[in-house]
Amino acid sequence: MSTTRRSLLGAALGAPLLGWLTGTAAGAVDGGTDRAGKLGTLSDGWVEVRWTPDAQAQLDRFHAMVDVVAPARMVLDAHGPAVHLPIRSAVGDPSLANPPKAHGDGALDGGVALRTPQGNYRVVNLAGAINDGLGSGRCEVSGAEMGHRSAFRCGITEGKLTADPVPAGKPIKVRLSGVPLRPTQEAVDAYTANFGAHPVTVDTVLAYVTAQGVYTPPPPAAPEQRS
């Protein structure tokens, strides 16, 4: 197996975990010029990705074992395994009044390590964005940069959104839990092209994401000066 194919394998196996990139919808972000005071920020946040039996079946297909890269940590409980990652930085709009409109981008600390018979891979420097319910991401797989365009559909309306009541314009603790991640057709086609037939479709839930943090809204716009 070539180095390129091994790298692709590592990235493909890590895809269900990279889903947390889109899970930053609870307070994640959209970059560009909007960063200049037009979007809020997320602090003291974390993302937890719990992959499903369907995702585990694909990991088993390649005899892959998942571990974490600190400061991420593994969570093992009655609901199965999950990866818990701190949010390094995030900006955006959680759109509390209309969650499907949440948008933004962010980056996480730590990562995951994948051990397979073909080699071991470190998936780190995770970053991603969400817009119109579609998640994209980028990461570094064993030193090689990888990107995922429109990798996941984020079922925000299927999750549970909670927020502490605070006065308007003040920082607010936000939690979005149980959000399902499903691959886009683009992701399914790419996976099929590289690894052959499989049961994963656009309706397959690969992971459930929970995200939490303190969202600080942007300062109010200064009133226009009239001459």
PDB file of C-alpha atoms in Angstrom:
ATOM      1  CA  MET A   1       0.000   0.000   0.000  1.00  0.00           C
ATOM      2  CA  SER A   2       1.448   3.378  -1.020  1.00  0.00           C
ATOM      3  CA  THR A   3       2.160   6.193   1.415  1.00  0.00           C
ATOM      4  CA  THR A   4      -0.580   8.277  -0.214  1.00  0.00           C
ATOM      5  CA  ARG A   5      -3.134   5.514   0.153  1.00  0.00           C
ATOM      6  CA  ARG A   6      -2.125   4.937   3.761  1.00  0.00           C
ATOM      7  CA  SER A   7      -2.585   8.628   4.459  1.00  0.00           C
ATOM      8  CA  LEU A   8      -5.983   8.565   2.798  1.00  0.00           C
ATOM      9  CA  LEU A   9      -6.895   5.563   4.888  1.00  0.00           C
ATOM     10  CA  GLY A  10      -5.980   7.409   8.045  1.00  0.00           C
ATOM     11  CA  ALA A  11      -8.017  10.420   6.992  1.00  0.00           C
ATOM     12  CA  ALA A  12     -11.011   8.305   6.020  1.00  0.00           C
ATOM     13  CA  LEU A  13     -11.007   6.413   9.297  1.00  0.00           C
ATOM     14  CA  GLY A  14     -10.713   9.678  11.177  1.00  0.00           C
ATOM     15  CA  ALA A  15     -13.654  11.216   9.335  1.00  0.00           C
ATOM     16  CA  PRO A  16     -16.296  10.220  11.911  1.00  0.00           C
ATOM     17  CA  LEU A  17     -14.149  11.852  14.575  1.00  0.00           C
ATOM     18  CA  LEU A  18     -13.533  14.955  12.538  1.00  0.00           C
ATOM     19  CA  GLY A  19     -17.253  15.376  12.616  1.00  0.00           C
ATOM     20  CA  TRP A  20     -16.862  17.380  15.803  1.00  0.00           C
ATOM     21  CA  LEU A  21     -15.573  20.116  13.561  1.00  0.00           C
ATOM     22  CA  THR A  22     -19.106  20.726  12.454  1.00  0.00           C
ATOM     23  CA  GLY A  23     -20.319  20.200  15.990  1.00  0.00           C
ATOM     24  CA  THR A  24     -18.982  23.587  17.000  1.00  0.00           C
ATOM     25  CA  ALA A  25     -22.390  24.835  15.855  1.00  0.00           C
ATOM     26  CA  ALA A  26     -23.190  25.577  19.492  1.00  0.00           C
ATOM     27  CA  GLY A  27     -20.854  28.517  19.231  1.00  0.00           C
ATOM     28  CA  ALA A  28     -18.620  27.929  16.276  1.00  0.00           C
ATOM     29  CA  VAL A  29     -17.941  30.308  13.548  1.00  0.00           C
ATOM     30  CA  ASP A  30     -17.450  31.878  10.149  1.00  0.00           C
ATOM     31  CA  GLY A  31     -14.150  33.531   9.311  1.00  0.00           C
ATOM     32  CA  GLY A  32     -13.080  36.215   6.900  1.00  0.00           C
ATOM     33  CA  THR A  33     -13.852  39.887   7.318  1.00  0.00           C
ATOM     34  CA  ASP A  34     -16.717  39.077   9.720  1.00  0.00           C
ATOM     35  CA  ARG A  35     -14.088  38.363  12.371  1.00  0.00           C
ATOM     36  CA  ALA A  36     -13.467  42.090  12.745  1.00  0.00           C
ATOM     37  CA  GLY A  37     -16.040  42.569  15.518  1.00  0.00           C
ATOM     38  CA  LYS A  38     -19.088  41.253  13.647  1.00  0.00           C
ATOM     39  CA  LEU A  39     -19.129  37.773  15.167  1.00  0.00           C
ATOM     40  CA  GLY A  40     -19.044  36.543  18.728  1.00  0.00           C
ATOM     41  CA  THR A  41     -16.437  34.283  20.299  1.00  0.00           C
ATOM     42  CA  LEU A  42     -16.587  30.992  22.154  1.00  0.00           C
ATOM     43  CA  SER A  43     -14.430  30.386  25.233  1.00  0.00           C
ATOM     44  CA  ASP A  44     -14.053  27.664  27.878  1.00  0.00           C
ATOM     45  CA  GLY A  45     -15.493  25.262  25.351  1.00  0.00           C
ATOM     46  CA  TRP A  46     -15.193  21.642  24.349  1.00  0.00           C
ATOM     47  CA  VAL A  47     -16.552  19.216  21.781  1.00  0.00           C
ATOM     48  CA  GLU A  48     -17.333  15.555  22.340  1.00  0.00           C
ATOM     49  CA  VAL A  49     -17.794  13.131  19.441  1.00  0.00           C
ATOM     50  CA  ARG A  50     -19.415   9.765  20.062  1.00  0.00           C
ATOM     51  CA  TRP A  51     -19.215   7.543  17.024  1.00  0.00           C
ATOM     52  CA  THR A  52     -21.975   5.087  16.156  1.00  0.00           C
ATOM     53  CA  PRO A  53     -21.931   1.318  15.515  1.00  0.00           C
ATOM     54  CA  ASP A  54     -21.974   2.118  11.782  1.00  0.00           C
ATOM     55  CA  ALA A  55     -18.769   4.131  12.142  1.00  0.00           C
ATOM     56  CA  GLN A  56     -17.277   1.439  14.365  1.00  0.00           C
ATOM     57  CA  ALA A  57     -18.022  -1.128  11.652  1.00  0.00           C
ATOM     58  CA  GLN A  58     -15.874   0.860   9.223  1.00  0.00           C
ATOM     59  CA  LEU A  59     -13.077   1.085  11.774  1.00  0.00           C
ATOM     60  CA  ASP A  60     -13.352  -2.671  12.296  1.00  0.00           C
ATOM     61  CA  ARG A  61     -13.200  -3.148   8.536  1.00  0.00           C
ATOM     62  CA  PHE A  62      -9.624  -1.866   8.619  1.00  0.00           C
ATOM     63  CA  HIS A  63      -8.814  -3.380  12.032  1.00  0.00           C
ATOM     64  CA  ALA A  64      -8.297   0.145  13.351  1.00  0.00           C
ATOM     65  CA  MET A  65      -7.949   1.141  16.992  1.00  0.00           C
ATOM     66  CA  VAL A  66      -8.643   4.691  18.150  1.00  0.00           C
ATOM     67  CA  ASP A  67      -6.688   6.550  20.824  1.00  0.00           C
ATOM     68  CA  VAL A  68      -6.343  10.235  21.657  1.00  0.00           C
ATOM     69  CA  VAL A  69      -3.637  12.879  21.387  1.00  0.00           C
ATOM     70  CA  ALA A  70      -3.519  15.057  24.527  1.00  0.00           C
ATOM     71  CA  PRO A  71      -5.111  17.248  25.673  1.00  0.00           C
ATOM     72  CA  ALA A  72      -7.996  15.344  24.081  1.00  0.00           C
ATOM     73  CA  ARG A  73      -9.228  12.459  26.184  1.00  0.00           C
ATOM     74  CA  MET A  74     -11.172   9.266  25.618  1.00  0.00           C
ATOM     75  CA  VAL A  75     -14.567   8.845  27.258  1.00  0.00           C
ATOM     76  CA  LEU A  76     -15.777   5.293  27.890  1.00  0.00           C
ATOM     77  CA  ASP A  77     -19.216   4.768  29.428  1.00  0.00           C
ATOM     78  CA  ALA A  78     -22.438   2.829  28.980  1.00  0.00           C
ATOM     79  CA  HIS A  79     -23.143   4.747  25.764  1.00  0.00           C
ATOM     80  CA  GLY A  80     -19.910   3.622  24.129  1.00  0.00           C
ATOM     81  CA  PRO A  81     -16.627   5.378  23.263  1.00  0.00           C
ATOM     82  CA  ALA A  82     -16.277   9.088  22.576  1.00  0.00           C
ATOM     83  CA  VAL A  83     -13.480  11.612  22.114  1.00  0.00           C
ATOM     84  CA  HIS A  84     -13.522  14.824  24.173  1.00  0.00           C
ATOM     85  CA  LEU A  85     -11.518  17.748  22.730  1.00  0.00           C
ATOM     86  CA  PRO A  86     -11.019  21.291  24.069  1.00  0.00           C
ATOM     87  CA  ILE A  87     -11.901  24.174  21.755  1.00  0.00           C
ATOM     88  CA  ARG A  88      -8.803  26.264  21.106  1.00  0.00           C
ATOM     89  CA  SER A  89     -10.616  29.137  19.422  1.00  0.00           C
ATOM     90  CA  ALA A  90     -13.940  29.779  17.725  1.00  0.00           C
ATOM     91  CA  VAL A  91     -15.901  32.702  16.357  1.00  0.00           C
ATOM     92  CA  GLY A  92     -19.359  32.816  14.878  1.00  0.00           C
ATOM     93  CA  ASP A  93     -23.066  33.063  15.561  1.00  0.00           C
ATOM     94  CA  PRO A  94     -24.882  30.195  17.346  1.00  0.00           C
ATOM     95  CA  SER A  95     -28.209  31.670  16.167  1.00  0.00           C
ATOM     96  CA  LEU A  96     -30.056  30.716  19.344  1.00  0.00           C
ATOM     97  CA  ALA A  97     -33.400  31.862  17.936  1.00  0.00           C
ATOM     98  CA  ASN A  98     -32.940  29.777  14.769  1.00  0.00           C
ATOM     99  CA  PRO A  99     -30.261  27.076  15.326  1.00  0.00           C
ATOM    100  CA  PRO A 100     -30.167  25.801  11.691  1.00  0.00           C
ATOM    101  CA  LYS A 101     -28.714  29.200  10.788  1.00  0.00           C
ATOM    102  CA  ALA A 102     -25.743  28.748  13.137  1.00  0.00           C
ATOM    103  CA  HIS A 103     -22.478  29.379  11.335  1.00  0.00           C
ATOM    104  CA  GLY A 104     -18.823  29.899  12.062  1.00  0.00           C
ATOM    105  CA  ASP A 105     -15.418  28.255  12.256  1.00  0.00           C
ATOM    106  CA  GLY A 106     -13.062  27.077  14.948  1.00  0.00           C
ATOM    107  CA  ALA A 107     -10.081  24.956  15.956  1.00  0.00           C
ATOM    108  CA  LEU A 108      -9.598  22.210  18.526  1.00  0.00           C
ATOM    109  CA  ASP A 109      -6.676  21.147  20.693  1.00  0.00           C
ATOM    110  CA  GLY A 110      -5.391  17.611  20.675  1.00  0.00           C
ATOM    111  CA  GLY A 111      -6.515  14.993  18.193  1.00  0.00           C
ATOM    112  CA  VAL A 112      -6.834  11.283  17.605  1.00  0.00           C
ATOM    113  CA  ALA A 113      -4.369   8.489  16.938  1.00  0.00           C
ATOM    114  CA  LEU A 114      -5.319   5.590  14.667  1.00  0.00           C
ATOM    115  CA  ARG A 115      -3.516   2.257  14.768  1.00  0.00           C
ATOM    116  CA  THR A 116      -3.995  -0.126  11.846  1.00  0.00           C
ATOM    117  CA  PRO A 117      -2.066  -3.120  10.484  1.00  0.00           C
ATOM    118  CA  GLN A 118      -0.869  -0.843   7.670  1.00  0.00           C
ATOM    119  CA  GLY A 119       0.525   1.821  10.015  1.00  0.00           C
ATOM    120  CA  ASN A 120      -0.168   4.332  12.746  1.00  0.00           C
ATOM    121  CA  TYR A 121      -1.578   7.806  12.099  1.00  0.00           C
ATOM    122  CA  ARG A 122      -1.916  11.002  14.130  1.00  0.00           C
ATOM    123  CA  VAL A 123      -4.813  13.280  13.227  1.00  0.00           C
ATOM    124  CA  VAL A 124      -4.140  16.717  14.739  1.00  0.00           C
ATOM    125  CA  ASN A 125      -4.495  20.454  14.049  1.00  0.00           C
ATOM    126  CA  LEU A 126      -8.217  19.996  13.607  1.00  0.00           C
ATOM    127  CA  ALA A 127     -10.155  22.965  12.302  1.00  0.00           C
ATOM    128  CA  GLY A 128     -13.469  23.358  10.562  1.00  0.00           C
ATOM    129  CA  ALA A 129     -16.470  25.441   9.649  1.00  0.00           C
ATOM    130  CA  ILE A 130     -20.223  25.122   9.462  1.00  0.00           C
ATOM    131  CA  ASN A 131     -22.634  26.993   7.227  1.00  0.00           C
ATOM    132  CA  ASP A 132     -26.213  26.114   6.239  1.00  0.00           C
ATOM    133  CA  GLY A 133     -25.912  22.842   8.140  1.00  0.00           C
ATOM    134  CA  LEU A 134     -22.918  21.658   6.096  1.00  0.00           C
ATOM    135  CA  GLY A 135     -19.614  20.998   7.839  1.00  0.00           C
ATOM    136  CA  SER A 136     -16.178  21.145   6.293  1.00  0.00           C
ATOM    137  CA  GLY A 137     -12.840  20.599   7.955  1.00  0.00           C
ATOM    138  CA  ARG A 138      -9.112  20.334   7.659  1.00  0.00           C
ATOM    139  CA  CYS A 139      -6.511  18.502   9.664  1.00  0.00           C
ATOM    140  CA  GLU A 140      -2.999  17.124   9.617  1.00  0.00           C
ATOM    141  CA  VAL A 141      -2.610  13.362   9.179  1.00  0.00           C
ATOM    142  CA  SER A 142       0.888  12.178  10.145  1.00  0.00           C
ATOM    143  CA  GLY A 143       2.363  15.447   8.909  1.00  0.00           C
ATOM    144  CA  ALA A 144       0.309  15.719   5.709  1.00  0.00           C
ATOM    145  CA  GLU A 145      -2.444  18.331   5.440  1.00  0.00           C
ATOM    146  CA  MET A 146      -5.893  17.027   4.543  1.00  0.00           C
ATOM    147  CA  GLY A 147      -9.097  18.862   3.711  1.00  0.00           C
ATOM    148  CA  HIS A 148     -12.760  17.835   3.663  1.00  0.00           C
ATOM    149  CA  ARG A 149     -15.183  19.955   1.673  1.00  0.00           C
ATOM    150  CA  SER A 150     -18.835  19.512   2.557  1.00  0.00           C
ATOM    151  CA  ALA A 151     -17.960  16.385   4.506  1.00  0.00           C
ATOM    152  CA  PHE A 152     -20.954  16.236   6.826  1.00  0.00           C
ATOM    153  CA  ARG A 153     -24.531  17.333   7.263  1.00  0.00           C
ATOM    154  CA  CYS A 154     -25.128  18.501  10.798  1.00  0.00           C
ATOM    155  CA  GLY A 155     -28.626  17.708  12.137  1.00  0.00           C
ATOM    156  CA  ILE A 156     -28.790  20.645  14.507  1.00  0.00           C
ATOM    157  CA  THR A 157     -32.589  20.560  14.803  1.00  0.00           C
ATOM    158  CA  GLU A 158     -32.353  16.932  16.006  1.00  0.00           C
ATOM    159  CA  GLY A 159     -30.117  17.905  18.921  1.00  0.00           C
ATOM    160  CA  LYS A 160     -30.970  19.592  22.195  1.00  0.00           C
ATOM    161  CA  LEU A 161     -30.019  23.234  22.661  1.00  0.00           C
ATOM    162  CA  THR A 162     -29.812  24.720  26.155  1.00  0.00           C
ATOM    163  CA  ALA A 163     -28.655  28.187  27.190  1.00  0.00           C
ATOM    164  CA  ASP A 164     -28.550  29.927  30.558  1.00  0.00           C
ATOM    165  CA  PRO A 165     -30.779  33.035  30.711  1.00  0.00           C
ATOM    166  CA  VAL A 166     -28.699  36.220  30.803  1.00  0.00           C
ATOM    167  CA  PRO A 167     -29.301  39.887  29.920  1.00  0.00           C
ATOM    168  CA  ALA A 168     -29.045  40.686  26.215  1.00  0.00           C
ATOM    169  CA  GLY A 169     -25.484  41.205  25.030  1.00  0.00           C
ATOM    170  CA  LYS A 170     -23.879  39.368  27.973  1.00  0.00           C
ATOM    171  CA  PRO A 171     -21.796  36.158  27.755  1.00  0.00           C
ATOM    172  CA  ILE A 172     -24.019  33.085  27.791  1.00  0.00           C
ATOM    173  CA  LYS A 173     -23.261  29.429  28.471  1.00  0.00           C
ATOM    174  CA  VAL A 174     -24.519  27.364  25.556  1.00  0.00           C
ATOM    175  CA  ARG A 175     -24.749  23.587  25.154  1.00  0.00           C
ATOM    176  CA  LEU A 176     -25.816  21.669  22.059  1.00  0.00           C
ATOM    177  CA  SER A 177     -26.072  17.916  22.609  1.00  0.00           C
ATOM    178  CA  GLY A 178     -26.917  14.810  20.613  1.00  0.00           C
ATOM    179  CA  VAL A 179     -26.437  16.334  17.171  1.00  0.00           C
ATOM    180  CA  PRO A 180     -26.241  13.611  14.479  1.00  0.00           C
ATOM    181  CA  LEU A 181     -23.620  13.824  11.734  1.00  0.00           C
ATOM    182  CA  ARG A 182     -24.324  12.276   8.336  1.00  0.00           C
ATOM    183  CA  PRO A 183     -21.941  12.235   5.378  1.00  0.00           C
ATOM    184  CA  THR A 184     -22.698  14.270   2.283  1.00  0.00           C
ATOM    185  CA  GLN A 185     -22.968  12.554  -1.102  1.00  0.00           C
ATOM    186  CA  GLU A 186     -19.560  14.040  -1.926  1.00  0.00           C
ATOM    187  CA  ALA A 187     -18.041  12.304   1.105  1.00  0.00           C
ATOM    188  CA  VAL A 188     -19.767   8.982   0.329  1.00  0.00           C
ATOM    189  CA  ASP A 189     -18.567   9.075  -3.285  1.00  0.00           C
ATOM    190  CA  ALA A 190     -14.986   9.855  -2.247  1.00  0.00           C
ATOM    191  CA  TYR A 191     -15.004   7.042   0.304  1.00  0.00           C
ATOM    192  CA  THR A 192     -16.365   4.583  -2.260  1.00  0.00           C
ATOM    193  CA  ALA A 193     -13.801   5.603  -4.863  1.00  0.00           C
ATOM    194  CA  ASN A 194     -10.931   4.964  -2.456  1.00  0.00           C
ATOM    195  CA  PHE A 195     -12.152   1.952  -0.502  1.00  0.00           C
ATOM    196  CA  GLY A 196     -14.795   0.172  -2.563  1.00  0.00           C
ATOM    197  CA  ALA A 197     -18.347  -0.876  -1.732  1.00  0.00           C
ATOM    198  CA  HIS A 198     -19.672  -0.244   1.776  1.00  0.00           C
ATOM    199  CA  PRO A 199     -23.078   0.230   3.457  1.00  0.00           C
ATOM    200  CA  VAL A 200     -22.579   3.927   4.339  1.00  0.00           C
ATOM    201  CA  THR A 201     -25.088   6.285   2.694  1.00  0.00           C
ATOM    202  CA  VAL A 202     -26.104   9.917   3.137  1.00  0.00           C
ATOM    203  CA  ASP A 203     -28.661   8.703   5.698  1.00  0.00           C
ATOM    204  CA  THR A 204     -26.079   6.937   7.869  1.00  0.00           C
ATOM    205  CA  VAL A 205     -25.425   8.607  11.222  1.00  0.00           C
ATOM    206  CA  LEU A 206     -21.679   8.325  11.798  1.00  0.00           C
ATOM    207  CA  ALA A 207     -21.450  10.218  15.076  1.00  0.00           C
ATOM    208  CA  TYR A 208     -23.327  12.253  17.643  1.00  0.00           C
ATOM    209  CA  VAL A 209     -21.782  15.529  18.745  1.00  0.00           C
ATOM    210  CA  THR A 210     -22.118  17.507  21.949  1.00  0.00           C
ATOM    211  CA  ALA A 211     -20.529  20.937  22.259  1.00  0.00           C
ATOM    212  CA  GLN A 212     -20.436  23.422  25.106  1.00  0.00           C
ATOM    213  CA  GLY A 213     -18.893  26.803  25.755  1.00  0.00           C
ATOM    214  CA  VAL A 214     -19.401  30.400  26.832  1.00  0.00           C
ATOM    215  CA  TYR A 215     -20.538  32.525  23.904  1.00  0.00           C
ATOM    216  CA  THR A 216     -19.683  36.226  24.043  1.00  0.00           C
ATOM    217  CA  PRO A 217     -21.700  38.256  21.524  1.00  0.00           C
ATOM    218  CA  PRO A 218     -19.946  40.914  19.430  1.00  0.00           C
ATOM    219  CA  PRO A 219     -20.154  44.469  20.748  1.00  0.00           C
ATOM    220  CA  PRO A 220     -23.092  46.490  19.417  1.00  0.00           C
ATOM    221  CA  ALA A 221     -22.394  48.414  16.265  1.00  0.00           C
ATOM    222  CA  ALA A 222     -21.547  52.060  16.804  1.00  0.00           C
ATOM    223  CA  PRO A 223     -24.325  54.437  15.654  1.00  0.00           C
ATOM    224  CA  GLU A 224     -23.734  56.060  12.297  1.00  0.00           C
ATOM    225  CA  GLN A 225     -22.396  59.585  12.439  1.00  0.00           C
ATOM    226  CA  ARG A 226     -24.497  62.129  10.555  1.00  0.00           C
ATOM    227  CA  SER A 227     -22.894  65.180   9.102  1.00  0.00           C
TER     228      SER A 227
END
